[in-house]
XYZ file of C-alpha atoms in Angstrom:
712
model
C 25.173 -140.399 -21.810
C 27.176 -138.087 -24.047
C 30.346 -138.996 -22.161
C 29.487 -142.744 -22.348
C 28.891 -142.554 -26.103
C 32.160 -140.723 -26.666
C 34.017 -143.276 -24.534
C 32.429 -146.178 -26.443
C 33.431 -144.537 -29.713
C 36.979 -144.140 -28.388
C 37.062 -147.837 -27.429
C 35.843 -148.791 -30.926
C 38.481 -146.627 -32.577
C 41.218 -148.116 -30.401
C 39.908 -151.596 -31.206
C 39.925 -150.898 -34.968
C 43.450 -149.496 -34.748
C 44.649 -152.500 -32.709
C 42.943 -154.918 -35.134
C 44.734 -153.296 -38.070
C 48.041 -153.541 -36.221
C 47.435 -157.239 -35.514
C 46.388 -157.769 -39.147
C 49.621 -156.157 -40.329
C 51.747 -158.373 -38.049
C 49.999 -161.607 -39.142
C 50.100 -160.604 -42.819
C 53.820 -159.901 -42.517
C 54.388 -163.382 -41.074
C 52.467 -164.966 -43.970
C 54.582 -162.977 -46.414
C 57.673 -164.227 -44.601
C 56.486 -167.838 -45.103
C 56.100 -167.323 -48.837
C 59.426 -165.465 -49.042
C 61.209 -168.388 -47.391
C 59.783 -170.845 -49.964
C 60.643 -168.452 -52.781
C 64.226 -168.252 -51.549
C 64.483 -172.054 -51.400
C 63.016 -172.362 -54.894
C 65.540 -169.834 -56.238
C 68.382 -171.684 -54.522
C 67.443 -175.035 -56.053
C 66.796 -173.619 -59.537
C 70.294 -172.103 -59.557
C 71.875 -175.572 -59.323
C 72.280 -178.242 -61.967
C 71.187 -181.051 -59.668
C 69.405 -181.440 -56.391
C 71.754 -181.123 -53.345
C 70.223 -182.298 -50.052
C 73.052 -180.977 -47.735
C 72.826 -177.512 -49.288
C 69.041 -177.479 -48.802
C 69.391 -178.650 -45.199
C 72.036 -175.999 -44.356
C 70.061 -173.224 -46.033
C 66.830 -174.155 -44.270
C 68.640 -174.306 -40.906
C 69.774 -170.693 -41.377
C 66.280 -169.526 -42.355
C 64.479 -171.173 -39.432
C 66.562 -169.206 -36.920
C 64.960 -165.928 -38.097
C 61.249 -166.860 -38.112
C 59.641 -168.070 -34.898
C 56.360 -169.169 -36.563
C 58.130 -171.872 -38.607
C 58.155 -175.173 -36.744
C 60.121 -177.357 -39.199
C 61.343 -177.403 -42.784
C 60.570 -180.687 -44.650
C 61.323 -182.155 -48.055
C 59.112 -184.799 -49.720
C 61.203 -186.585 -52.371
C 59.480 -187.770 -55.548
C 59.811 -191.590 -55.896
C 58.473 -193.401 -58.965
C 58.080 -197.065 -59.697
C 61.294 -196.951 -61.755
C 63.594 -195.449 -59.106
C 61.941 -197.000 -56.042
C 64.620 -199.709 -55.597
C 67.500 -197.223 -55.904
C 65.755 -194.858 -53.511
C 65.284 -197.591 -50.885
C 68.943 -198.611 -51.143
C 70.029 -195.000 -50.651
C 67.710 -194.426 -47.671
C 68.672 -197.727 -46.001
C 72.304 -196.676 -46.175
C 71.277 -193.422 -44.505
C 68.720 -194.624 -41.927
C 69.436 -198.339 -41.691
C 67.818 -201.564 -42.913
C 64.583 -200.777 -41.040
C 63.687 -197.936 -43.424
C 60.587 -198.484 -45.600
C 58.008 -196.358 -47.412
C 55.022 -196.137 -45.091
C 51.401 -195.026 -44.780
C 49.552 -193.951 -41.641
C 46.397 -195.863 -40.684
C 44.149 -192.974 -39.637
C 40.805 -194.740 -39.515
C 42.137 -198.000 -38.044
C 44.725 -198.559 -35.323
C 46.420 -195.218 -36.058
C 49.824 -196.793 -36.697
C 52.411 -196.989 -39.467
C 51.882 -199.487 -42.312
C 54.156 -200.455 -45.258
C 53.017 -198.635 -48.389
C 52.272 -200.716 -51.487
C 54.209 -200.182 -54.709
C 52.679 -197.182 -56.496
C 53.402 -195.254 -59.651
C 54.417 -192.211 -57.586
C 55.300 -191.469 -53.954
C 56.230 -188.253 -52.166
C 58.351 -189.513 -49.287
C 59.574 -187.499 -46.274
C 63.396 -187.560 -46.511
C 64.398 -184.386 -44.620
C 63.169 -182.682 -41.435
C 65.025 -179.608 -40.221
C 65.530 -179.343 -37.337
C 65.835 -183.049 -36.745
C 63.275 -183.555 -33.914
C 63.711 -186.943 -32.166
C 59.947 -187.350 -31.571
C 59.302 -186.968 -35.298
C 61.845 -189.604 -36.428
C 59.047 -192.054 -37.328
C 57.800 -189.619 -40.005
C 60.806 -190.385 -42.245
C 59.553 -192.535 -45.165
C 55.937 -191.244 -44.872
C 54.192 -191.093 -48.306
C 52.353 -187.770 -47.940
C 51.009 -187.948 -51.525
C 48.566 -190.672 -50.513
C 47.672 -189.234 -47.096
C 43.954 -188.271 -47.262
C 44.579 -185.056 -45.324
C 47.171 -183.783 -47.811
C 46.471 -185.623 -51.100
C 44.188 -183.033 -52.757
C 46.325 -180.035 -51.771
C 49.522 -181.868 -52.766
C 48.135 -182.778 -56.204
C 47.000 -179.183 -56.743
C 50.482 -177.892 -55.880
C 52.153 -180.318 -58.335
C 49.612 -179.576 -61.037
C 49.816 -175.782 -60.806
C 53.488 -175.507 -59.721
C 52.505 -172.919 -57.103
C 52.569 -172.662 -53.330
C 49.576 -174.329 -51.619
C 48.588 -174.414 -47.936
C 47.172 -177.625 -46.501
C 44.329 -178.056 -44.062
C 45.409 -177.669 -40.405
C 46.251 -180.754 -38.380
C 47.601 -181.664 -34.928
C 51.199 -182.776 -34.495
C 52.039 -186.087 -32.905
C 54.251 -184.253 -30.385
C 51.586 -181.592 -29.725
C 50.518 -178.329 -31.330
C 48.373 -177.338 -34.336
C 50.106 -176.652 -37.666
C 49.539 -176.525 -41.405
C 51.810 -177.214 -44.396
C 52.839 -174.560 -46.931
C 54.056 -176.581 -49.938
C 56.115 -175.670 -53.005
C 56.921 -178.245 -55.789
C 60.542 -178.340 -57.003
C 61.228 -178.890 -60.723
C 64.759 -179.188 -62.120
C 65.987 -179.420 -65.727
C 63.910 -179.867 -68.915
C 61.777 -182.815 -69.908
C 61.389 -183.824 -73.583
C 57.688 -184.508 -73.442
C 54.826 -185.438 -71.239
C 52.342 -183.455 -69.266
C 55.066 -181.519 -67.465
C 56.919 -180.493 -70.659
C 58.580 -177.095 -70.292
C 58.455 -177.245 -66.511
C 61.211 -179.739 -65.836
C 61.456 -182.898 -63.765
C 59.656 -183.053 -60.427
C 62.299 -183.625 -57.751
C 59.963 -183.318 -54.825
C 58.019 -180.883 -52.685
C 59.443 -178.440 -50.171
C 57.086 -177.806 -47.217
C 57.110 -175.402 -44.276
C 55.379 -176.594 -41.126
C 53.793 -173.382 -39.794
C 53.033 -173.282 -36.060
C 49.573 -171.721 -35.700
C 50.081 -170.688 -32.074
C 53.296 -168.759 -32.826
C 51.713 -167.359 -35.998
C 49.143 -165.609 -33.784
C 51.681 -164.702 -31.070
C 52.510 -160.990 -31.266
C 55.555 -159.525 -29.486
C 54.916 -156.782 -26.880
C 56.988 -154.265 -28.838
C 54.565 -154.512 -31.792
C 52.083 -152.231 -29.940
C 49.150 -154.693 -30.077
C 47.112 -154.947 -26.815
C 47.053 -158.309 -25.089
C 43.254 -158.339 -24.612
C 42.454 -159.126 -28.270
C 40.994 -162.489 -29.278
C 42.699 -163.591 -32.527
C 41.720 -166.441 -34.865
C 42.514 -167.427 -38.434
C 39.912 -169.076 -40.679
C 39.915 -170.461 -44.175
C 38.528 -167.933 -46.663
C 35.046 -168.450 -48.058
C 31.509 -168.492 -46.781
C 31.947 -171.803 -44.988
C 35.462 -171.116 -43.798
C 36.579 -173.462 -41.061
C 38.480 -172.176 -38.058
C 42.180 -173.017 -38.215
C 43.343 -171.732 -34.813
C 42.140 -169.325 -32.111
C 44.072 -167.450 -29.417
C 42.209 -165.766 -26.587
C 43.468 -162.482 -25.144
C 43.641 -161.481 -21.512
C 41.809 -158.397 -20.308
C 44.070 -156.368 -18.020
C 41.446 -155.188 -15.573
C 38.820 -157.924 -15.830
C 37.618 -159.961 -12.873
C 34.928 -162.630 -12.665
C 32.316 -160.272 -11.230
C 32.734 -157.531 -13.861
C 29.972 -157.643 -16.480
C 30.675 -157.705 -20.218
C 28.966 -154.655 -21.686
C 29.546 -155.366 -25.382
C 31.460 -157.528 -27.850
C 33.519 -155.994 -30.660
C 34.485 -158.175 -33.645
C 35.921 -157.625 -37.083
C 37.062 -159.902 -39.920
C 40.062 -158.836 -41.982
C 41.095 -160.886 -45.059
C 44.750 -161.821 -45.290
C 45.681 -161.208 -48.923
C 47.806 -164.244 -49.732
C 47.372 -166.459 -52.790
C 48.844 -169.543 -51.153
C 47.477 -168.912 -47.647
C 43.902 -167.639 -48.237
C 42.991 -166.964 -44.601
C 40.801 -164.482 -42.803
C 41.907 -162.932 -39.505
C 39.098 -162.439 -37.024
C 39.732 -160.060 -34.163
C 37.445 -159.780 -31.149
C 37.326 -158.045 -27.799
C 35.010 -157.960 -24.783
C 34.192 -154.480 -23.491
C 34.147 -154.186 -19.685
C 33.097 -151.332 -17.457
C 36.738 -150.772 -16.499
C 37.513 -149.831 -20.128
C 35.558 -146.614 -19.625
C 37.838 -143.957 -18.132
C 35.402 -142.895 -15.441
C 38.136 -142.246 -12.870
C 39.930 -139.879 -15.243
C 36.706 -137.889 -15.692
C 36.201 -137.572 -11.963
C 39.845 -136.601 -11.449
C 39.645 -133.873 -14.067
C 36.474 -132.429 -12.572
C 37.997 -132.612 -9.089
C 41.174 -130.949 -10.345
C 39.205 -127.988 -11.698
C 37.454 -127.561 -8.367
C 40.745 -127.890 -6.509
C 42.349 -125.235 -8.716
C 39.559 -122.771 -7.951
C 39.886 -123.377 -4.215
C 43.689 -123.218 -4.402
C 43.629 -119.862 -6.188
C 41.466 -118.411 -3.451
C 43.719 -119.852 -0.738
C 46.878 -118.586 -2.474
C 45.433 -115.092 -2.804
C 44.373 -115.010 0.839
C 47.725 -116.333 2.086
C 50.043 -114.113 0.042
C 49.316 -111.080 2.232
C 50.074 -113.095 5.362
C 53.261 -114.433 3.770
C 54.420 -110.939 2.902
C 53.921 -109.775 6.462
C 55.720 -112.871 7.835
C 58.605 -112.453 5.360
C 59.068 -108.822 6.370
C 59.238 -109.808 10.034
C 61.654 -112.659 9.266
C 63.955 -110.366 7.265
C 64.070 -107.915 10.153
C 64.853 -110.669 12.649
C 67.543 -112.111 10.355
C 69.169 -108.704 9.976
C 69.260 -108.175 13.745
C 70.710 -111.662 14.279
C 73.396 -111.166 11.613
C 74.309 -107.782 13.081
C 74.690 -109.254 16.563
C 76.848 -112.097 15.203
C 79.102 -109.679 13.300
C 79.577 -107.448 16.368
C 80.324 -110.472 18.543
C 82.937 -111.837 16.086
C 84.671 -108.469 15.831
C 84.736 -107.991 19.608
C 85.918 -111.476 20.619
C 89.615 -111.920 21.459
C 89.813 -115.344 19.758
C 90.618 -115.755 16.082
C 87.620 -117.155 14.167
C 88.088 -118.491 10.628
C 85.178 -119.979 8.613
C 85.989 -122.440 5.789
C 83.593 -123.634 3.077
C 83.172 -127.161 1.710
C 86.184 -126.675 -0.598
C 88.422 -125.836 2.414
C 88.674 -122.215 1.299
C 88.585 -119.280 3.711
C 85.140 -117.699 3.632
C 85.441 -115.287 6.554
C 88.044 -114.273 9.161
C 87.486 -111.865 12.068
C 90.027 -109.117 12.910
C 91.721 -111.224 15.617
C 92.283 -114.063 13.124
C 93.767 -111.648 10.581
C 96.107 -110.360 13.307
C 97.248 -113.915 14.137
C 97.921 -114.648 10.461
C 99.558 -111.270 9.813
C 97.606 -110.681 6.574
C 94.747 -108.535 5.318
C 91.204 -109.716 4.606
C 91.659 -109.392 0.831
C 94.738 -111.660 0.870
C 93.004 -114.647 2.478
C 89.415 -114.510 1.218
C 88.644 -117.441 -1.162
C 92.166 -118.871 -0.587
C 92.800 -122.476 0.487
C 93.717 -122.513 4.167
C 96.794 -124.654 3.369
C 98.242 -121.708 1.434
C 97.737 -119.373 4.420
C 98.442 -121.333 7.612
C 99.091 -124.804 9.054
C 98.482 -126.367 12.481
C 101.493 -128.438 13.648
C 101.700 -130.404 16.893
C 104.897 -130.255 18.966
C 106.950 -133.297 19.979
C 105.013 -135.709 17.766
C 107.074 -138.696 16.624
C 104.866 -139.724 13.699
C 102.819 -138.190 10.875
C 99.571 -136.883 12.370
C 96.441 -135.900 10.486
C 95.756 -132.196 10.222
C 92.960 -131.219 12.732
C 91.017 -129.338 10.048
C 91.109 -132.333 7.666
C 90.045 -134.588 10.543
C 87.037 -132.323 11.231
C 86.019 -132.488 7.550
C 86.368 -136.279 7.559
C 84.724 -137.104 10.897
C 82.162 -134.221 10.869
C 82.527 -133.590 14.619
C 84.313 -131.073 16.805
C 88.095 -131.564 17.090
C 89.779 -130.011 20.139
C 93.345 -128.922 19.416
C 95.881 -130.916 21.446
C 98.261 -129.295 23.882
C 101.087 -127.129 22.469
C 99.654 -126.810 18.966
C 101.600 -124.441 16.685
C 100.109 -122.071 14.096
C 102.625 -121.696 11.231
C 101.836 -118.965 8.708
C 102.960 -118.764 5.099
C 105.277 -115.873 6.023
C 107.343 -117.954 8.445
C 105.772 -116.879 11.744
C 104.993 -119.530 14.370
C 102.598 -119.028 17.289
C 101.485 -121.340 20.077
C 97.665 -121.615 19.944
C 94.796 -123.520 21.490
C 91.142 -123.890 20.499
C 88.912 -126.221 18.507
C 87.651 -126.981 14.991
C 83.849 -127.363 14.756
C 81.733 -128.461 11.742
C 78.906 -126.400 10.207
C 75.743 -128.200 9.080
C 72.794 -127.221 6.912
C 69.157 -127.791 7.906
C 69.244 -131.099 6.058
C 72.260 -132.259 8.073
C 74.873 -132.022 5.312
C 78.316 -130.543 6.053
C 78.639 -126.965 4.729
C 82.006 -125.998 6.223
C 83.993 -125.727 9.462
C 84.761 -122.996 12.022
C 88.304 -122.656 13.403
C 88.487 -120.957 16.820
C 92.135 -120.156 17.693
C 93.559 -118.390 20.743
C 97.106 -116.992 20.877
C 98.837 -118.572 23.881
C 101.840 -116.165 23.812
C 100.393 -113.607 26.264
C 99.206 -116.290 28.687
C 102.291 -118.524 28.680
C 103.381 -117.092 32.051
C 100.004 -117.999 33.536
C 100.394 -121.532 32.141
C 103.474 -122.420 34.229
C 101.705 -125.391 35.811
C 100.944 -126.854 32.386
C 104.546 -126.341 31.267
C 105.885 -128.052 34.393
C 103.682 -131.026 33.656
C 105.204 -131.278 30.166
C 108.833 -131.047 31.407
C 108.885 -134.756 32.145
C 107.843 -135.492 28.557
C 110.548 -133.169 27.213
C 113.135 -134.739 29.490
C 112.240 -138.262 28.309
C 112.388 -137.078 24.683
C 115.844 -135.546 25.257
C 117.074 -138.697 26.982
C 115.831 -140.830 24.104
C 117.508 -138.528 21.578
C 120.731 -138.509 23.614
C 120.686 -142.301 23.811
C 120.365 -142.652 20.034
C 123.141 -140.107 19.458
C 125.412 -141.935 21.919
C 124.786 -145.268 20.212
C 125.589 -143.850 16.775
C 128.746 -142.218 18.129
C 129.778 -145.489 19.752
C 129.024 -147.319 16.513
C 131.241 -145.013 14.456
C 134.020 -145.218 17.077
C 133.727 -148.986 17.312
C 134.080 -149.349 13.534
C 137.279 -147.244 13.536
C 138.756 -148.908 16.620
C 138.002 -152.382 15.334
C 139.840 -151.631 12.077
C 142.961 -150.294 13.887
C 143.152 -152.749 16.817
C 142.281 -156.077 15.197
C 145.549 -156.190 13.192
C 148.006 -155.892 16.219
C 145.799 -158.235 18.234
C 146.046 -160.815 15.474
C 149.836 -160.364 15.303
C 150.190 -160.825 19.103
C 148.179 -164.017 18.934
C 150.298 -165.357 16.056
C 153.625 -164.498 17.790
C 152.529 -166.106 21.021
C 151.472 -169.250 19.239
C 154.826 -169.316 17.394
C 156.706 -168.918 20.726
C 154.810 -171.846 22.132
C 155.890 -173.941 19.209
C 159.583 -172.899 19.618
C 159.615 -173.645 23.330
C 158.596 -177.163 22.641
C 162.268 -177.782 21.765
C 163.724 -176.065 24.949
C 164.137 -177.440 28.506
C 165.370 -174.741 31.019
C 162.723 -171.977 31.186
C 160.002 -173.662 29.333
C 157.319 -173.560 32.116
C 157.737 -169.816 32.790
C 157.800 -168.754 29.149
C 154.898 -170.984 28.338
C 152.842 -169.462 31.185
C 153.615 -165.897 30.114
C 152.842 -166.552 26.486
C 149.543 -168.190 27.391
C 148.633 -165.078 29.380
C 149.463 -162.908 26.323
C 147.226 -165.022 24.140
C 144.431 -164.731 26.711
C 144.770 -160.942 26.842
C 144.640 -160.721 23.024
C 141.474 -162.818 22.953
C 140.002 -160.638 25.705
C 140.638 -157.487 23.619
C 138.860 -159.048 20.652
C 135.911 -159.978 22.914
C 135.668 -156.365 24.109
C 135.376 -155.147 20.506
C 132.758 -157.774 19.753
C 130.640 -156.711 22.757
C 130.998 -153.045 21.797
C 129.568 -153.778 18.343
C 126.758 -155.824 19.852
C 125.902 -152.896 22.140
C 125.689 -150.532 19.175
C 123.282 -152.790 17.236
C 121.089 -153.608 20.215
C 118.346 -150.947 19.635
C 115.887 -151.655 16.806
C 114.909 -148.681 14.661
C 111.259 -147.615 14.625
C 110.741 -146.766 10.968
C 107.325 -145.221 10.341
C 105.589 -142.528 8.277
C 106.708 -139.127 9.633
C 106.375 -135.472 8.577
C 109.646 -133.524 8.180
C 107.719 -130.373 9.118
C 106.848 -132.058 12.426
C 110.513 -133.059 12.935
C 111.545 -129.424 12.431
C 108.903 -128.298 14.915
C 110.189 -130.749 17.543
C 113.775 -129.592 17.025
C 112.784 -125.924 17.266
C 111.265 -126.564 20.665
C 114.397 -128.369 21.900
C 116.774 -125.712 20.535
C 114.704 -122.721 21.623
C 116.863 -121.973 24.710
C 120.193 -122.085 22.828
C 118.863 -119.843 20.058
C 117.685 -117.192 22.509
C 120.890 -117.422 24.570
C 123.035 -116.813 21.469
C 120.694 -114.079 20.102
C 120.089 -115.988 16.831
C 116.974 -115.224 14.745
C 115.273 -118.389 13.467
C 113.182 -118.304 10.250
C 111.002 -121.338 9.294
C 109.915 -121.575 5.664
C 107.972 -124.829 5.825
C 106.007 -126.448 3.011
C 102.227 -126.014 3.143
C 101.890 -129.731 2.332
C 102.899 -132.716 4.487
C 106.519 -133.836 3.914
C 105.787 -137.521 4.420
C 108.840 -139.872 4.486
C 109.573 -143.310 5.936
C 112.231 -142.929 8.691
C 112.948 -143.120 12.419
C 111.742 -139.866 14.005
C 114.435 -139.756 16.731
C 117.256 -140.312 14.231
C 115.968 -137.565 11.929
C 115.721 -135.199 14.917
C 119.359 -136.036 15.750
C 120.355 -135.078 12.164
C 118.471 -131.755 12.258
C 119.788 -130.901 15.747
C 123.346 -131.660 14.640
C 122.976 -129.328 11.637
C 121.439 -126.640 13.877
C 124.307 -127.003 16.346
C 126.887 -126.587 13.563
C 124.997 -123.535 12.245
C 124.926 -121.929 15.717
C 128.680 -122.562 16.115
C 129.291 -120.953 12.694
C 127.523 -117.761 13.892
C 129.508 -117.464 17.140
C 131.881 -114.740 15.853
C 129.287 -112.877 13.755
C 127.639 -109.607 14.852
C 124.246 -109.971 16.536
C 122.412 -108.346 13.592
C 123.857 -110.969 11.186
C 122.987 -114.088 13.194
C 120.241 -115.784 11.167
C 119.367 -119.434 10.575
C 116.801 -120.414 7.921
C 115.114 -123.835 7.770
C 113.340 -124.447 4.463
C 111.253 -127.521 3.513
C 109.730 -128.107 0.077
C 108.954 -130.776 -2.524
C 110.819 -131.338 -5.773
C 109.168 -134.029 -7.841
C 109.180 -137.198 -5.723
C 111.755 -135.895 -3.233
C 111.403 -134.126 0.117
C 114.000 -131.346 0.539
C 115.154 -129.951 3.927
C 117.748 -127.137 3.951
C 119.523 -125.542 6.945
C 121.196 -122.230 6.036
C 123.265 -119.857 8.156
C 124.654 -116.380 7.564
C 128.190 -117.241 8.698
C 131.425 -117.174 6.756
C 130.863 -120.470 4.971
C 133.082 -123.561 4.605
C 136.566 -123.533 3.145
C 137.026 -125.377 -0.193
C 139.505 -127.817 1.424
C 137.012 -128.732 4.154
C 134.119 -129.272 1.707
C 135.887 -132.285 0.166
C 136.356 -134.158 3.496
C 133.499 -132.640 5.481
C 131.627 -135.965 5.934
C 134.719 -138.135 6.589
C 134.860 -139.790 10.053
C 137.114 -138.062 12.648
C 137.406 -134.872 10.573
C 136.493 -131.732 12.517
C 137.178 -128.000 12.295
C 136.428 -127.564 15.995
C 139.259 -127.560 18.528
C 137.801 -130.280 20.749
C 135.523 -131.951 18.167
C 135.596 -135.704 17.524
C 134.618 -135.355 13.836
C 131.761 -137.889 14.027
C 128.637 -135.660 13.885
C 128.330 -135.150 10.116
C 129.509 -138.714 9.443
C 126.673 -140.024 11.644
C 124.210 -137.710 9.868
C 125.331 -139.056 6.491
C 124.911 -142.660 7.682
C 121.389 -141.982 8.974
C 120.205 -140.160 5.826
C 121.689 -142.707 3.398
C 120.127 -145.692 5.178
C 116.709 -144.243 4.249
C 117.670 -143.857 0.591
C 118.499 -140.159 0.949
C 121.416 -137.841 0.305
C 123.056 -135.111 2.388
C 125.324 -132.428 0.886
C 126.866 -129.052 1.756
C 127.615 -125.943 -0.282
C 128.469 -122.275 0.154
C 125.914 -119.631 -0.826
C 127.608 -116.444 -2.031
C 127.365 -113.647 0.576
C 125.012 -115.811 2.682
C 127.071 -118.527 4.435
C 126.770 -122.325 4.323
C 123.769 -124.482 3.327
C 123.284 -128.159 4.257
C 120.728 -129.952 2.051
C 118.937 -133.240 2.867
C 117.036 -135.145 0.134
C 114.694 -138.040 1.073
C 112.219 -139.961 -1.106
C 108.596 -138.983 -0.520
C 106.207 -141.699 0.627
C 103.875 -142.927 -2.130
C 100.914 -143.044 0.296
C 100.649 -139.226 0.286
C 99.552 -137.494 -2.916
C 102.156 -135.072 -4.282
C 100.767 -131.647 -5.318
C 101.175 -130.542 -8.919
C 102.622 -127.135 -7.927
C 104.669 -126.371 -4.792
C 104.628 -122.737 -3.650
C 108.140 -121.300 -4.023
C 109.964 -119.221 -1.452
C 112.634 -116.702 -2.514
C 116.198 -117.221 -1.323
């Protein structure tokens, strides 16, 4: 009972608070109504004469801000003296059918012509102009029984007066809030000192929207609201019933709460009555039960927590011991295994590397820990003709194990290259999210002899690659030769043809040996045409193969060339150093043609080292990025290039070799320039010659902000 009484008191307090909130909202709307009329009165008093368009425009702006205002109307004062002029003006505005009218309420409830009276208050403006209310224009509201007394009181006192409520023709219950408009001064009469009555301004207040309260006002929706005329016998103007949120038909009504709050308004003397039905669901019985149950649950939970903490401590101690033993076994296994194991985190940084992995990379543990793997090593496939995705990046993207393809190369940042095999496997958390990858790499150098069968199987692939490269080189050589031959041979061939044709014309005037000479000259012309046809077919043969331009990696091109030139380098005792970029050198080109260029430069470098001591035979291949360009340099430690040869080094048929044709560097220049690149040569002091290739980087691969530099 104590709880029920406190709950009922809480419901009453909430009801009183909600009623005051609703009273404040309704009172504010009534104040808004009076403020609107006061603003209109001030507007009209500030003018010398009455201006209907100004009033209409001003009222249109005001109505947009107040939802409870249905329309804004003006009742123009018409006397017996100005009746004829008024009718002429209104008929020009509304047509010849306009007349001053009354409404037959007690009879047929229709419009009737109004008789001539001493004074009319005629409806001449309705804003907004509602089509269904067009018949109201011309209505004499001064002699309407529903409004007559209130209208006379407003004119007599000069104050705002609210009419009795009434139902609109188009639907809805409203009342009028009227304000008489006086302009100028009058010399005498009952209205002396007040001015001339121009008419009455009236607001049509929509009762339903007057009692409609927005959700953001904080007033509950279950309140019953009604406005009544003030006084002991106040009549109800309008009522709006609320909706109880949790009420159903079977729930009983326990009590009824009601309160009457006067709305302090001189022109709208109303009383707001607020009511509410109290249901059983308004009592927060469930909250009481939940609180009591929560207290009991807390007591039981404390006992369970205390009893389980000892068991949890014992289980945690056992789990820590098992985890330590498992970690120790894993560490011993990683240190003892002969494969290199590298663990990367989600940011592709090296988290752990076992001793075998550090031996493969040739670095210490402190140098690689927390470093990006791209700054430490790269995995490059051999004999690949297009840009391939890095296996580690593929494992991060696909989140599954990636087995390294055959003849995969491990290139370290210090220029060492090893043949490796193995796999890249993802690491997952208990929730299934990717937490890193594990790289398992095995050095294939010691077992290359045992892999003879696998190497024999790849010889066919190497042979086909060499044949394809040889074919492209032969075509380019033939193309360069054909261009030179065509330039030198076409001129004498053209002269032979012209002489023969001239001889034919001269013999037309001879008689003795004309048949023999004519036959010989025709044969000469045929041979000249045959020579030209041979040149034409030679050029067609050169342009027969279509280039396969695709996205390739210059690092991969270098790797392919190193494999093809491995035998010559070992035979000539030349040390090869590869300083390759840690980032992909992506360019658009034909892979076979770029391999031909690199092999040609390597061949020239090996020839330049022929007369050098064995300890000074070094070739360095360096790839890097400079802005939006891919740079490939081939350096040797020979004696360099003479200044005279540097100027004509790339001219066709120029060669410093005894049996050279002088087409190799010219072909290389043609290939590089057709891809928008540049090839150049220079001498490095005390270090030999350097050939430099510049190609535009592909825009599909993001260029790093900083490229690691390598000292000369």
